[in-house]
Amino acid sequence: MTSRDSNRVQSNDEGYKPLEEYGIIGNLETVALVGSDGAIDWCCFPHVESSSIFARILDDQRGGHFTVQPTRSFEAVQEYVDRTNVLQTRFQTVSGQATVTDFMPVPPLAREDQTPMETIFRRVTCEHGQVELRVDFTPRFEYARTTPTFESIQEGAIARGDEEFTVLSSSVPLSVSAQSAGTTVTLEEGDTHWFVLGYGHEPPLESDDHQGILDDVVDYWRDWVHTCSDGDECSVGGPWHRDVVRSALVLKLLINHETGAICAAPTTSLPEDIGGVRNWDYRYNWIRDAAFTVRALTELGHVEEAKDYFDLCLTHCSRGPPSDVNPVYSVYGDPVPDERTLDHLSGYRGSAPVRVGNAAADQHQVDVYGELIHGIYETTRYGKTVDEDDWTAMYDLIDYVCEAWEEPDAGIWEMRTDRQQFVYSKMMCWVALDRGLKIAAETDFDAPTDRWETCRREIKETVLEKGYSETAESFVSAFGDEDRLDATSLLIPLVGFLPADDSRVQSTIDAILDRLLVDGGLVMRYEGDDGLPGEEGAFLLCSFWLVSALAQSGRVDEAEAIFEDTRQHVSPLGLLSEEVDSEEGIQLGNVPQAFSHIGLINGALALSTESDSGLNPDEADAKPPAENGARRDTQGSAASDCTTRSQAGSETQ
């Protein structure tokens, strides 16, 4: 099991690295996964939803990669430059030590410096002794369907595909073959070389300019990141402060700077079941993220990101008839591509099929109406104002819930079985009406309040009658269930559907502790058949829901114990995937997962306030967000932001 106290991660079978061995860099449009062996094994250009140019994480033979690593056996430690998304991989060999520093330019710096966004910078520096490094530049376009042609240029090499190209600028000469470009270079103490990848452009090789861009990128992240001065009250003070800050930095990388949309994860088809078929494309924006994102951002001082998400929610509200609202969109608001399989790729550790696109976009999920309106309402609690145009966009959607709430749907877990009457979906319809009524009361905008209040009451009475099982002494997954539990029931007190001290809420929490909680603070999503073969891991977000529900119930000691157990599954670099294998303790699913990091932040906020998860407007008032000052210290990151790898040269590549 990976833990924050044991940062050595062993290699896995078939040449694939454990997911815990990856860090990420990005430019607020796309994200690259960088392994602790110095290999970029996943990157899509120009956007996170584009096809990949490196995909070795999905096929270790043909996927493509960009590797910088010693030619001899080495130990490697990865860490982020303190309070940034600049990643360093430090290699130690018998002869010396060298560090690879990886980063991408971010707006507005890229525009000011005239540096295209589609650029990856890799600086290699020898700290002491002598280190021989190999550089292997092996892009494969269109999800490794296309092997490019390679040719030498004056300061590097160019790889050309059918309709795209990449250029690797290098401060040392590169050799070119039919399959790749690369070199071997010996660094002496004090030597520095730059390898700069440009997608669709040729980056200039001016090392002084590159160092200036690096300095600006470090300053950008430190200006943005949550900080709290000594002695100031912090909304997430305590032993988990570093994890919360890292989670916020991860979320920022997943937020598109133009649209404010959050992609659920920057990867596709990393399996929930090793060797199985539970492999999905998460590079899109799920509406339901809004309900859990706003407080996580605003409490850490990132108000602009929360307001951008407010505007995005309004855009979804006004797209057309409410019945046409989809649960998921591209980060640019376009329809998600049809789901298809890439049968030429073997999948991570043989987990096929590899999928791109997502069929969930065509599902009927009525919970999204509540999540949209709740996301807007949460933002108003932090200072955003709803005007008449905003209300016009929201009105029809809220009113539509009065018709749609009785419909069966695919639910939050996007079941690929017949539609059901999911309790969570009904509850979120109640939330849509409840928050709509609150906004109408606070603004005096016209609304059919009698109709909405009547429907809100009807939904609640129906859920209490059909959604709670006396047999299970718990809320259940769907109407008609007698004994099938679902972790979404933990949200009942968090959204204010029932108070935390209600006996039905407490018995539900106890049932989930008894039946869905497994070892290490891990919580399964639900019981019963979901129509797919194989078994998935424990869902990390559910663990944080349990923490928040316990904290809001006043059961703080239990909440802290589960939170601490769950934190043990954070990778050495502070990253979380979607799930964890409860037996092996390894991360599963797409990584990093926005939902998991949002859950961690909100769980920490719940513990910090001891009673408030931040989703229930009737339980607590919103607090002013923390100031977001910048400290310019340059000390390295703590052990909680690093990961170590032992590697014998290039034998496992």
XYZ file of C-alpha atoms in Angstrom:
653
model
C 0.000 0.000 0.000
C 1.237 3.438 -0.872
C 1.296 5.843 2.057
C 2.548 9.295 2.813
C 5.185 7.799 5.149
C 6.452 5.219 2.677
C 7.245 6.873 -0.614
C 8.971 3.983 -2.345
C 6.719 2.464 -4.995
C 7.590 -0.829 -6.650
C 7.188 -1.371 -10.372
C 4.223 -3.436 -11.505
C 3.938 -6.249 -14.026
C 4.305 -5.996 -17.802
C 6.376 -2.817 -17.702
C 3.499 -0.683 -16.442
C 4.092 1.650 -13.531
C 1.646 1.854 -10.626
C -0.643 4.854 -10.958
C 0.852 6.194 -7.716
C 4.122 6.723 -9.588
C 2.797 9.510 -11.786
C 2.849 13.254 -11.322
C 1.112 15.751 -13.578
C 1.960 19.014 -15.279
C -0.348 21.160 -17.381
C -1.220 24.441 -19.046
C -4.940 24.792 -18.086
C -5.857 23.255 -21.454
C -4.224 19.834 -21.254
C -2.321 17.664 -18.790
C 0.678 15.341 -19.120
C 1.427 12.384 -16.833
C 5.101 12.130 -15.913
C 6.377 8.923 -14.326
C 8.983 8.738 -11.610
C 11.270 7.103 -14.181
C 11.348 10.352 -16.180
C 8.865 9.191 -18.830
C 5.924 11.209 -20.111
C 3.528 8.318 -20.755
C 0.313 10.247 -21.444
C -0.385 13.588 -23.094
C -3.045 14.875 -25.474
C -2.588 17.976 -27.624
C -3.801 20.592 -28.133
C -6.543 19.958 -25.525
C -7.246 17.369 -22.865
C -10.005 15.896 -25.054
C -7.771 15.678 -28.131
C -6.145 12.475 -29.306
C -2.931 11.480 -27.580
C 0.628 11.947 -28.752
C 1.975 9.828 -25.868
C -0.114 6.873 -24.634
C 2.299 4.307 -23.223
C 0.171 4.166 -20.081
C -2.449 2.430 -22.273
C -0.052 0.272 -24.285
C 3.542 -0.129 -23.162
C 4.684 -1.306 -26.590
C 3.072 1.011 -29.109
C 1.585 3.918 -27.151
C 4.506 6.348 -27.410
C 6.456 8.239 -24.745
C 9.050 10.949 -24.103
C 11.667 9.701 -21.670
C 14.653 11.375 -20.031
C 16.455 9.072 -17.583
C 19.915 7.759 -16.649
C 21.403 4.986 -18.748
C 22.561 3.181 -15.589
C 20.687 1.935 -12.534
C 19.204 4.740 -10.491
C 17.080 5.783 -7.561
C 14.521 8.498 -8.328
C 12.589 10.911 -6.153
C 9.757 13.063 -7.519
C 8.512 16.232 -5.865
C 6.771 19.445 -6.776
C 8.547 22.736 -6.420
C 6.924 24.040 -3.254
C 3.320 25.266 -3.804
C 3.467 24.902 -7.596
C 2.633 22.479 -10.398
C 6.270 22.408 -11.503
C 7.463 18.820 -11.193
C 11.006 17.662 -10.455
C 12.410 14.156 -10.857
C 15.741 13.717 -9.093
C 17.911 10.801 -10.249
C 20.674 9.368 -8.094
C 23.234 7.003 -9.657
C 26.506 5.613 -8.362
C 28.324 8.379 -10.228
C 26.217 11.452 -9.521
C 22.849 13.204 -9.259
C 20.752 14.925 -11.918
C 17.298 16.518 -11.864
C 14.676 16.827 -14.608
C 12.328 19.798 -14.107
C 9.070 19.549 -16.079
C 6.495 22.281 -16.641
C 4.189 23.898 -19.173
C 3.459 27.613 -19.729
C 0.148 28.902 -18.409
C -1.988 31.877 -19.424
C -1.541 34.786 -19.263
C 2.211 34.100 -19.137
C 2.184 32.195 -22.409
C 0.620 35.154 -24.216
C 2.863 37.719 -22.544
C 6.011 35.723 -23.305
C 4.796 34.825 -26.804
C 5.272 31.201 -25.836
C 2.649 28.905 -27.358
C 0.565 27.043 -24.810
C 1.293 23.730 -26.540
C 4.809 23.449 -25.128
C 6.474 21.123 -22.629
C 9.734 22.258 -21.058
C 12.193 19.701 -19.658
C 15.287 21.144 -17.957
C 18.053 18.705 -17.022
C 20.669 19.767 -14.451
C 23.540 17.827 -12.889
C 23.935 18.706 -9.194
C 27.081 16.705 -8.508
C 29.284 14.033 -10.001
C 28.639 12.784 -13.502
C 25.422 11.350 -14.940
C 24.833 9.856 -18.378
C 21.264 10.370 -19.574
C 19.345 8.971 -22.503
C 16.627 10.945 -24.255
C 13.992 8.950 -26.140
C 11.430 10.999 -28.048
C 8.827 8.581 -29.430
C 5.513 10.333 -30.168
C 2.639 8.369 -31.682
C -0.230 10.417 -33.068
C -3.972 9.696 -33.059
C -3.924 7.381 -30.038
C -0.908 5.552 -31.494
C -2.590 4.852 -34.818
C 0.059 6.883 -36.624
C 3.814 6.448 -36.426
C 5.255 9.779 -37.571
C 8.224 10.318 -39.833
C 11.264 11.837 -38.161
C 13.783 14.265 -39.579
C 16.648 16.261 -38.166
C 16.532 20.031 -37.962
C 19.252 22.449 -36.916
C 18.424 22.380 -33.209
C 16.550 19.147 -32.711
C 14.115 16.916 -34.572
C 10.635 17.069 -36.033
C 8.030 14.288 -36.039
C 5.361 14.581 -38.728
C 2.036 12.781 -38.829
C -0.733 12.995 -41.379
C -2.146 16.298 -40.129
C -0.002 17.249 -37.138
C 3.602 17.549 -36.075
C 5.753 18.013 -33.004
C 9.210 19.512 -32.707
C 11.763 18.646 -30.055
C 14.284 21.435 -29.627
C 17.452 20.271 -27.926
C 20.607 21.942 -26.666
C 22.505 18.781 -27.691
C 22.376 17.108 -31.119
C 19.688 14.459 -31.622
C 19.892 11.276 -33.679
C 16.902 10.333 -35.810
C 15.633 6.873 -36.787
C 12.510 5.617 -38.490
C 10.784 5.188 -35.133
C 12.075 7.935 -32.851
C 14.573 10.660 -32.101
C 16.943 10.813 -29.170
C 20.422 11.054 -27.802
C 22.733 10.087 -24.987
C 24.406 12.907 -23.115
C 26.890 12.972 -20.246
C 26.383 15.771 -17.732
C 29.097 17.027 -15.410
C 28.399 18.918 -12.208
C 26.803 22.278 -13.004
C 25.758 21.336 -16.562
C 22.225 22.226 -17.699
C 20.457 21.201 -20.896
C 16.960 21.970 -22.172
C 14.635 19.706 -24.153
C 11.543 21.596 -25.290
C 8.611 19.960 -27.071
C 6.438 22.137 -29.263
C 3.165 20.782 -30.637
C 2.375 22.380 -33.986
C 5.256 24.843 -33.700
C 9.036 24.969 -33.388
C 10.022 26.305 -29.978
C 13.117 28.518 -29.917
C 16.047 27.148 -27.965
C 17.110 30.111 -25.870
C 18.048 28.764 -22.454
C 17.967 32.183 -20.761
C 14.417 32.729 -22.002
C 13.401 29.257 -20.812
C 14.731 29.935 -17.332
C 12.765 33.174 -17.250
C 9.598 31.316 -18.265
C 10.215 28.773 -15.494
C 10.614 31.553 -12.945
C 7.384 33.162 -14.143
C 5.495 29.863 -13.976
C 6.691 29.278 -10.407
C 5.580 32.799 -9.468
C 2.201 32.256 -11.139
C 1.431 29.160 -9.083
C 2.616 30.741 -5.845
C 0.499 33.804 -6.519
C -2.528 31.581 -7.111
C -2.162 28.940 -4.421
C -3.942 29.114 -1.059
C -1.704 30.478 1.683
C -2.342 31.396 5.285
C 0.015 33.437 7.416
C 1.177 32.189 10.786
C -1.390 32.984 13.447
C -4.244 33.474 10.973
C -7.266 31.218 11.234
C -7.288 28.828 8.285
C -10.414 27.111 7.030
C -8.402 23.924 6.517
C -5.836 24.121 9.265
C -4.486 20.927 10.726
C -2.361 17.963 9.637
C -4.097 17.676 6.258
C -3.335 21.250 5.156
C -0.699 20.154 2.610
C -3.043 17.573 1.089
C -5.742 20.217 0.707
C -3.370 22.687 -0.960
C -2.135 20.004 -3.353
C -5.726 19.025 -4.156
C -6.523 22.644 -5.040
C -3.484 22.777 -7.333
C -4.655 19.578 -9.017
C -8.145 21.009 -9.519
C -6.701 24.148 -11.078
C -4.897 22.025 -13.662
C -8.205 20.334 -14.500
C -10.110 23.625 -14.949
C -10.130 24.960 -18.498
C -8.990 28.581 -18.371
C -11.356 29.689 -21.144
C -14.617 28.049 -20.079
C -14.201 27.358 -16.366
C -15.248 23.737 -16.928
C -13.585 20.988 -14.901
C -12.665 17.759 -16.634
C -13.365 14.802 -14.349
C -9.878 13.448 -15.056
C -7.262 14.027 -17.766
C -7.058 10.337 -18.735
C -9.145 7.638 -20.346
C -9.602 3.937 -19.715
C -7.428 3.519 -16.645
C -9.294 0.545 -15.200
C -11.515 0.257 -12.161
C -10.823 -3.483 -12.324
C -7.358 -4.576 -13.491
C -7.756 -6.749 -16.569
C -11.472 -5.984 -16.770
C -13.766 -3.898 -18.963
C -14.666 -1.088 -16.533
C -12.608 1.429 -18.475
C -14.100 4.837 -19.225
C -13.137 8.158 -20.769
C -13.299 10.877 -18.093
C -11.835 13.823 -20.018
C -15.130 15.722 -19.969
C -17.138 18.015 -17.735
C -19.826 16.389 -15.584
C -22.460 18.888 -14.435
C -22.729 17.282 -11.002
C -19.218 18.405 -10.141
C -20.701 21.885 -9.597
C -22.528 20.896 -6.429
C -19.293 19.846 -4.758
C -16.824 22.276 -6.299
C -17.958 25.742 -5.294
C -17.196 25.633 -1.602
C -13.954 23.712 -2.141
C -12.688 26.600 -4.281
C -14.110 29.588 -2.455
C -13.037 28.509 1.026
C -9.472 28.363 -0.290
C -9.720 31.840 -1.772
C -10.284 30.909 -5.418
C -13.403 32.982 -5.926
C -12.915 33.685 -9.626
C -12.898 29.978 -10.461
C -16.144 29.535 -8.526
C -17.755 32.472 -10.348
C -16.643 31.053 -13.698
C -18.374 27.830 -12.755
C -21.498 29.832 -11.881
C -21.504 31.239 -15.405
C -20.965 27.755 -16.824
C -23.981 26.430 -14.888
C -26.119 29.250 -16.272
C -24.943 28.400 -19.768
C -26.117 24.817 -19.289
C -29.460 26.103 -17.960
C -30.071 28.173 -21.086
C -28.928 25.703 -23.747
C -32.463 24.849 -24.823
C -35.425 22.930 -23.478
C -34.697 21.576 -19.984
C -35.288 18.050 -21.226
C -32.241 18.489 -23.480
C -29.794 19.128 -20.622
C -27.112 16.431 -20.695
C -25.218 15.135 -17.664
C -21.855 15.655 -19.339
C -20.351 17.973 -21.950
C -16.976 18.623 -23.436
C -14.984 21.223 -21.533
C -15.866 23.645 -24.341
C -19.603 22.951 -23.984
C -19.873 20.774 -27.077
C -21.525 17.347 -27.165
C -19.320 14.527 -25.936
C -18.110 12.294 -28.791
C -19.847 8.980 -29.265
C -18.242 6.221 -27.268
C -15.968 3.938 -29.281
C -13.184 1.472 -28.583
C -9.544 1.613 -29.676
C -8.943 -2.065 -30.267
C -5.345 -1.587 -31.377
C -4.342 -0.610 -27.824
C -3.857 -3.345 -25.222
C -4.941 -1.199 -22.254
C -3.258 -0.531 -18.922
C -1.970 -3.889 -17.674
C -4.103 -5.619 -20.284
C -7.342 -3.877 -19.314
C -9.314 -3.684 -22.538
C -11.168 -2.211 -24.223
C -9.675 1.252 -24.351
C -12.546 3.683 -24.811
C -12.790 7.265 -26.029
C -15.977 9.285 -25.845
C -18.606 8.459 -23.247
C -22.085 7.022 -23.691
C -23.192 8.622 -20.402
C -23.752 11.819 -22.392
C -26.886 10.234 -23.849
C -28.265 9.018 -20.522
C -31.258 10.489 -18.744
C -30.089 11.637 -15.305
C -32.595 13.830 -13.469
C -30.230 14.532 -10.576
C -28.350 17.013 -12.786
C -31.118 19.594 -12.398
C -30.574 19.735 -8.675
C -26.835 19.842 -9.056
C -27.009 22.723 -11.523
C -29.287 24.857 -9.362
C -27.431 23.927 -6.200
C -24.112 24.932 -7.786
C -25.573 28.333 -8.670
C -27.068 28.758 -5.215
C -23.801 27.908 -3.507
C -22.025 30.597 -5.518
C -24.583 33.214 -4.467
C -23.723 32.441 -0.855
C -20.192 33.606 -1.638
C -21.145 36.900 -3.222
C -22.299 36.157 -6.778
C -25.571 37.894 -7.689
C -28.406 36.370 -9.712
C -29.880 38.933 -12.099
C -33.081 38.780 -14.131
C -31.389 37.215 -17.152
C -29.871 34.558 -14.900
C -33.260 33.865 -13.345
C -34.838 33.529 -16.782
C -32.290 30.829 -17.613
C -32.938 29.016 -14.321
C -36.712 29.360 -14.140
C -37.709 26.891 -16.841
C -35.283 24.291 -15.591
C -36.572 24.500 -12.000
C -40.162 24.369 -13.179
C -39.401 21.360 -15.406
C -38.398 19.393 -12.321
C -42.059 19.343 -11.309
C -42.670 17.180 -14.374
C -39.428 15.192 -14.520
C -38.873 14.096 -10.935
C -41.096 11.014 -11.196
C -39.208 9.658 -14.212
C -36.802 6.720 -13.783
C -33.247 7.477 -14.795
C -29.709 6.112 -14.996
C -28.694 7.783 -11.731
C -25.467 9.355 -10.514
C -23.557 6.093 -11.054
C -24.685 5.989 -14.703
C -25.968 2.431 -14.609
C -25.959 0.675 -17.962
C -29.014 -1.336 -16.967
C -32.702 -0.416 -17.090
C -33.630 2.964 -15.638
C -34.691 2.956 -11.991
C -36.305 5.256 -9.447
C -33.077 6.197 -7.693
C -33.442 7.831 -4.290
C -30.514 10.172 -4.901
C -32.047 11.439 -8.158
C -35.327 12.223 -6.392
C -33.507 13.987 -3.578
C -31.618 16.205 -6.037
C -34.897 17.152 -7.703
C -36.011 18.255 -4.238
C -32.772 20.286 -4.020
C -33.515 22.021 -7.339
C -36.902 23.195 -6.063
C -35.619 24.021 -2.588
C -32.759 26.187 -3.845
C -34.977 27.735 -6.497
C -37.469 28.773 -3.829
C -34.690 30.235 -1.697
C -33.290 32.283 -4.573
C -36.778 33.520 -5.480
C -37.404 34.580 -1.878
C -34.088 36.403 -1.641
C -34.458 38.234 -4.976
C -38.227 38.760 -5.241
C -38.170 37.346 -8.767
C -41.470 35.958 -10.025
C -41.920 32.233 -9.410
C -44.847 29.807 -9.080
C -44.003 29.313 -5.427
C -47.181 27.381 -4.603
C -46.483 24.876 -7.376
C -42.846 24.501 -6.406
C -43.567 24.185 -2.693
C -46.241 21.567 -3.340
C -43.911 19.548 -5.552
C -41.031 19.881 -3.106
C -43.242 18.524 -0.334
C -44.499 15.675 -2.540
C -40.956 14.613 -3.433
C -39.901 14.565 0.194
C -42.922 12.581 1.319
C -42.390 10.054 -1.479
C -38.694 9.597 -0.713
C -39.381 9.111 2.981
C -42.113 6.577 2.187
C -40.426 4.617 -0.612
C -36.724 5.348 -0.141
C -36.270 4.274 3.467
C -36.313 0.595 4.356
C -37.326 -0.475 7.839
C -35.788 -3.853 7.039
C -32.366 -2.364 6.328
C -32.863 0.507 8.781
C -31.413 2.684 6.047
C -32.219 4.681 2.979
C -31.732 2.428 -0.023
C -30.572 2.811 -3.594
C -33.926 2.926 -5.388
C -37.647 2.728 -4.734
C -38.661 -0.884 -4.245
C -35.344 -1.924 -2.713
C -35.629 -3.553 0.676
C -31.976 -4.059 1.443
C -29.688 -2.511 -1.212
C -27.504 0.260 0.167
C -26.007 3.164 -1.756
C -23.355 5.597 -0.503
C -25.261 8.527 -2.013
C -27.545 8.277 1.031
C -24.719 9.980 2.942
C -25.639 13.185 1.113
C -29.093 13.371 2.687
C -27.927 15.536 5.617
C -25.283 17.305 3.556
C -27.829 18.851 1.176
C -30.326 19.564 3.952
C -32.933 17.005 2.923
C -33.055 15.845 6.549
C -31.164 17.131 9.578
C -28.112 15.162 10.618
C -29.641 14.192 13.947
C -32.680 12.558 12.333
C -32.818 8.932 13.471
C -33.146 7.733 9.857
C -29.995 9.612 8.887
C -28.057 8.155 11.802
C -29.247 4.611 11.154
C -28.278 5.030 7.474
C -24.776 6.165 8.435
C -24.485 3.174 10.763
C -25.642 0.781 8.038
C -23.070 2.175 5.603
C -20.353 1.891 8.260
C -21.366 -1.714 8.741
C -21.843 -2.806 5.128
C -20.124 -0.447 2.668
C -17.053 0.535 4.694
C -14.106 -1.785 4.053
C -10.510 -1.678 5.287
C -8.484 1.531 5.323
C -11.334 4.019 5.436
C -12.556 2.890 2.022
C -16.224 2.912 1.059
C -17.897 1.000 -1.761
C -20.405 2.887 -3.898
C -23.353 0.505 -3.681
C -24.527 -3.050 -3.312
C -26.002 -5.237 -6.033
C -25.540 -5.895 -9.727
C -24.770 -2.957 -12.009
C -24.896 -4.841 -15.289
C -21.135 -5.047 -15.836
C -18.753 -7.978 -15.319
C -15.976 -7.786 -12.756
C -15.657 -5.941 -9.486
C -14.603 -2.352 -9.005
C -12.574 -0.832 -6.202
C -13.733 1.373 -3.353
C -14.810 4.857 -4.468
C -12.710 7.530 -2.758
C -15.340 10.262 -2.952
C -17.685 8.082 -0.889
C -15.118 7.957 1.907
C -15.103 11.750 2.059
C -18.905 11.853 1.995
C -18.838 9.589 5.036
C -16.348 11.894 6.753
C -18.573 14.911 6.108
C -21.764 13.152 7.221
C -20.134 11.968 10.451
C -18.667 15.402 11.162
C -21.985 17.128 10.575
C -23.554 14.589 12.942
C -21.143 15.579 15.701
C -19.348 12.217 15.416
C -16.032 13.972 14.901
C -13.724 11.301 16.303
C -15.140 8.724 13.893
C -14.899 11.203 11.029
C -11.256 12.012 11.770
C -10.335 8.334 12.007
C -11.837 7.566 8.593
C -10.302 10.703 7.084
C -6.845 9.725 8.330
C -7.270 6.169 7.039
C -8.384 7.463 3.633
C -5.444 9.890 3.451
C -3.106 6.913 3.496
C -4.193 6.220 -0.077
C -3.058 9.621 -1.348
C -0.061 9.099 -3.619
C 3.352 10.324 -2.468
C 2.862 13.341 -4.735
C -0.540 14.080 -3.220
C -2.655 12.744 -6.095
C -5.835 10.676 -5.916
C -7.360 8.380 -8.485
C -11.037 7.507 -8.654
C -10.859 4.267 -6.682
C -8.594 2.080 -4.544
C -8.317 -1.705 -4.523
C -9.326 -2.488 -0.956
C -7.223 -5.671 -0.868
C -4.020 -4.537 -2.565
C -4.246 -0.856 -1.621
C -3.365 0.296 -5.148
C -5.038 3.160 -6.959
C -7.537 2.319 -9.688
C -9.382 4.290 -12.330
C -8.590 7.540 -14.050
C -6.077 9.777 -12.321
C -6.031 12.386 -10.954
C -9.764 12.381 -10.280
C -11.406 15.772 -9.690
C -14.220 14.241 -7.625
C -11.724 12.632 -5.234
C -9.784 15.856 -4.697
C -12.988 17.869 -4.255
C -14.071 15.303 -1.689
C -10.793 15.573 0.196
C -11.072 19.358 0.420
C -14.692 19.277 1.553
C -13.934 16.517 4.032
C -11.157 18.613 5.538
C -13.478 21.629 5.670
C -16.090 19.530 7.461
C -13.550 18.425 10.046
C -12.160 21.921 10.446
C -15.595 23.272 11.326
C -16.511 20.030 13.170
C -20.136 20.185 12.155
C -20.574 21.612 8.671
C -19.880 19.927 5.340
C -20.603 23.122 3.450
C -23.421 21.775 1.256
C -26.361 22.485 3.555
C -27.373 26.165 3.545
C -29.701 25.606 6.492
C -26.916 24.307 8.739
C -24.230 26.957 8.357
C -23.553 30.329 6.832
C -20.891 30.771 4.212
C -17.661 32.250 5.463
C -15.619 34.874 3.623
C -12.988 33.133 1.530
C -9.421 33.176 2.742
C -7.023 35.666 1.263
C -4.776 34.325 -1.442
C -1.467 36.013 -0.799
C 1.829 34.790 -2.154
C 4.998 33.888 -0.320
C 8.155 33.788 -2.353
C 10.118 31.230 -0.349
C 12.019 28.752 -2.456
C 12.436 25.843 -0.093
C 11.741 22.378 -1.456
C 8.505 20.559 -0.821
C 8.003 18.245 2.107
C 8.090 14.482 1.942
C 4.333 14.488 1.420
C 4.913 15.933 -2.057
C 7.439 13.403 -3.273
C 7.694 9.889 -4.610
C 10.666 7.588 -5.030
C 11.495 5.031 -7.684
C 14.246 2.494 -8.051
C 15.099 1.627 -11.625
C 17.751 -0.463 -13.305
C 18.656 1.596 -16.327
C 16.252 1.178 -19.241
C 15.629 -2.562 -19.062
C 11.922 -2.234 -18.277
C 11.067 0.238 -21.001
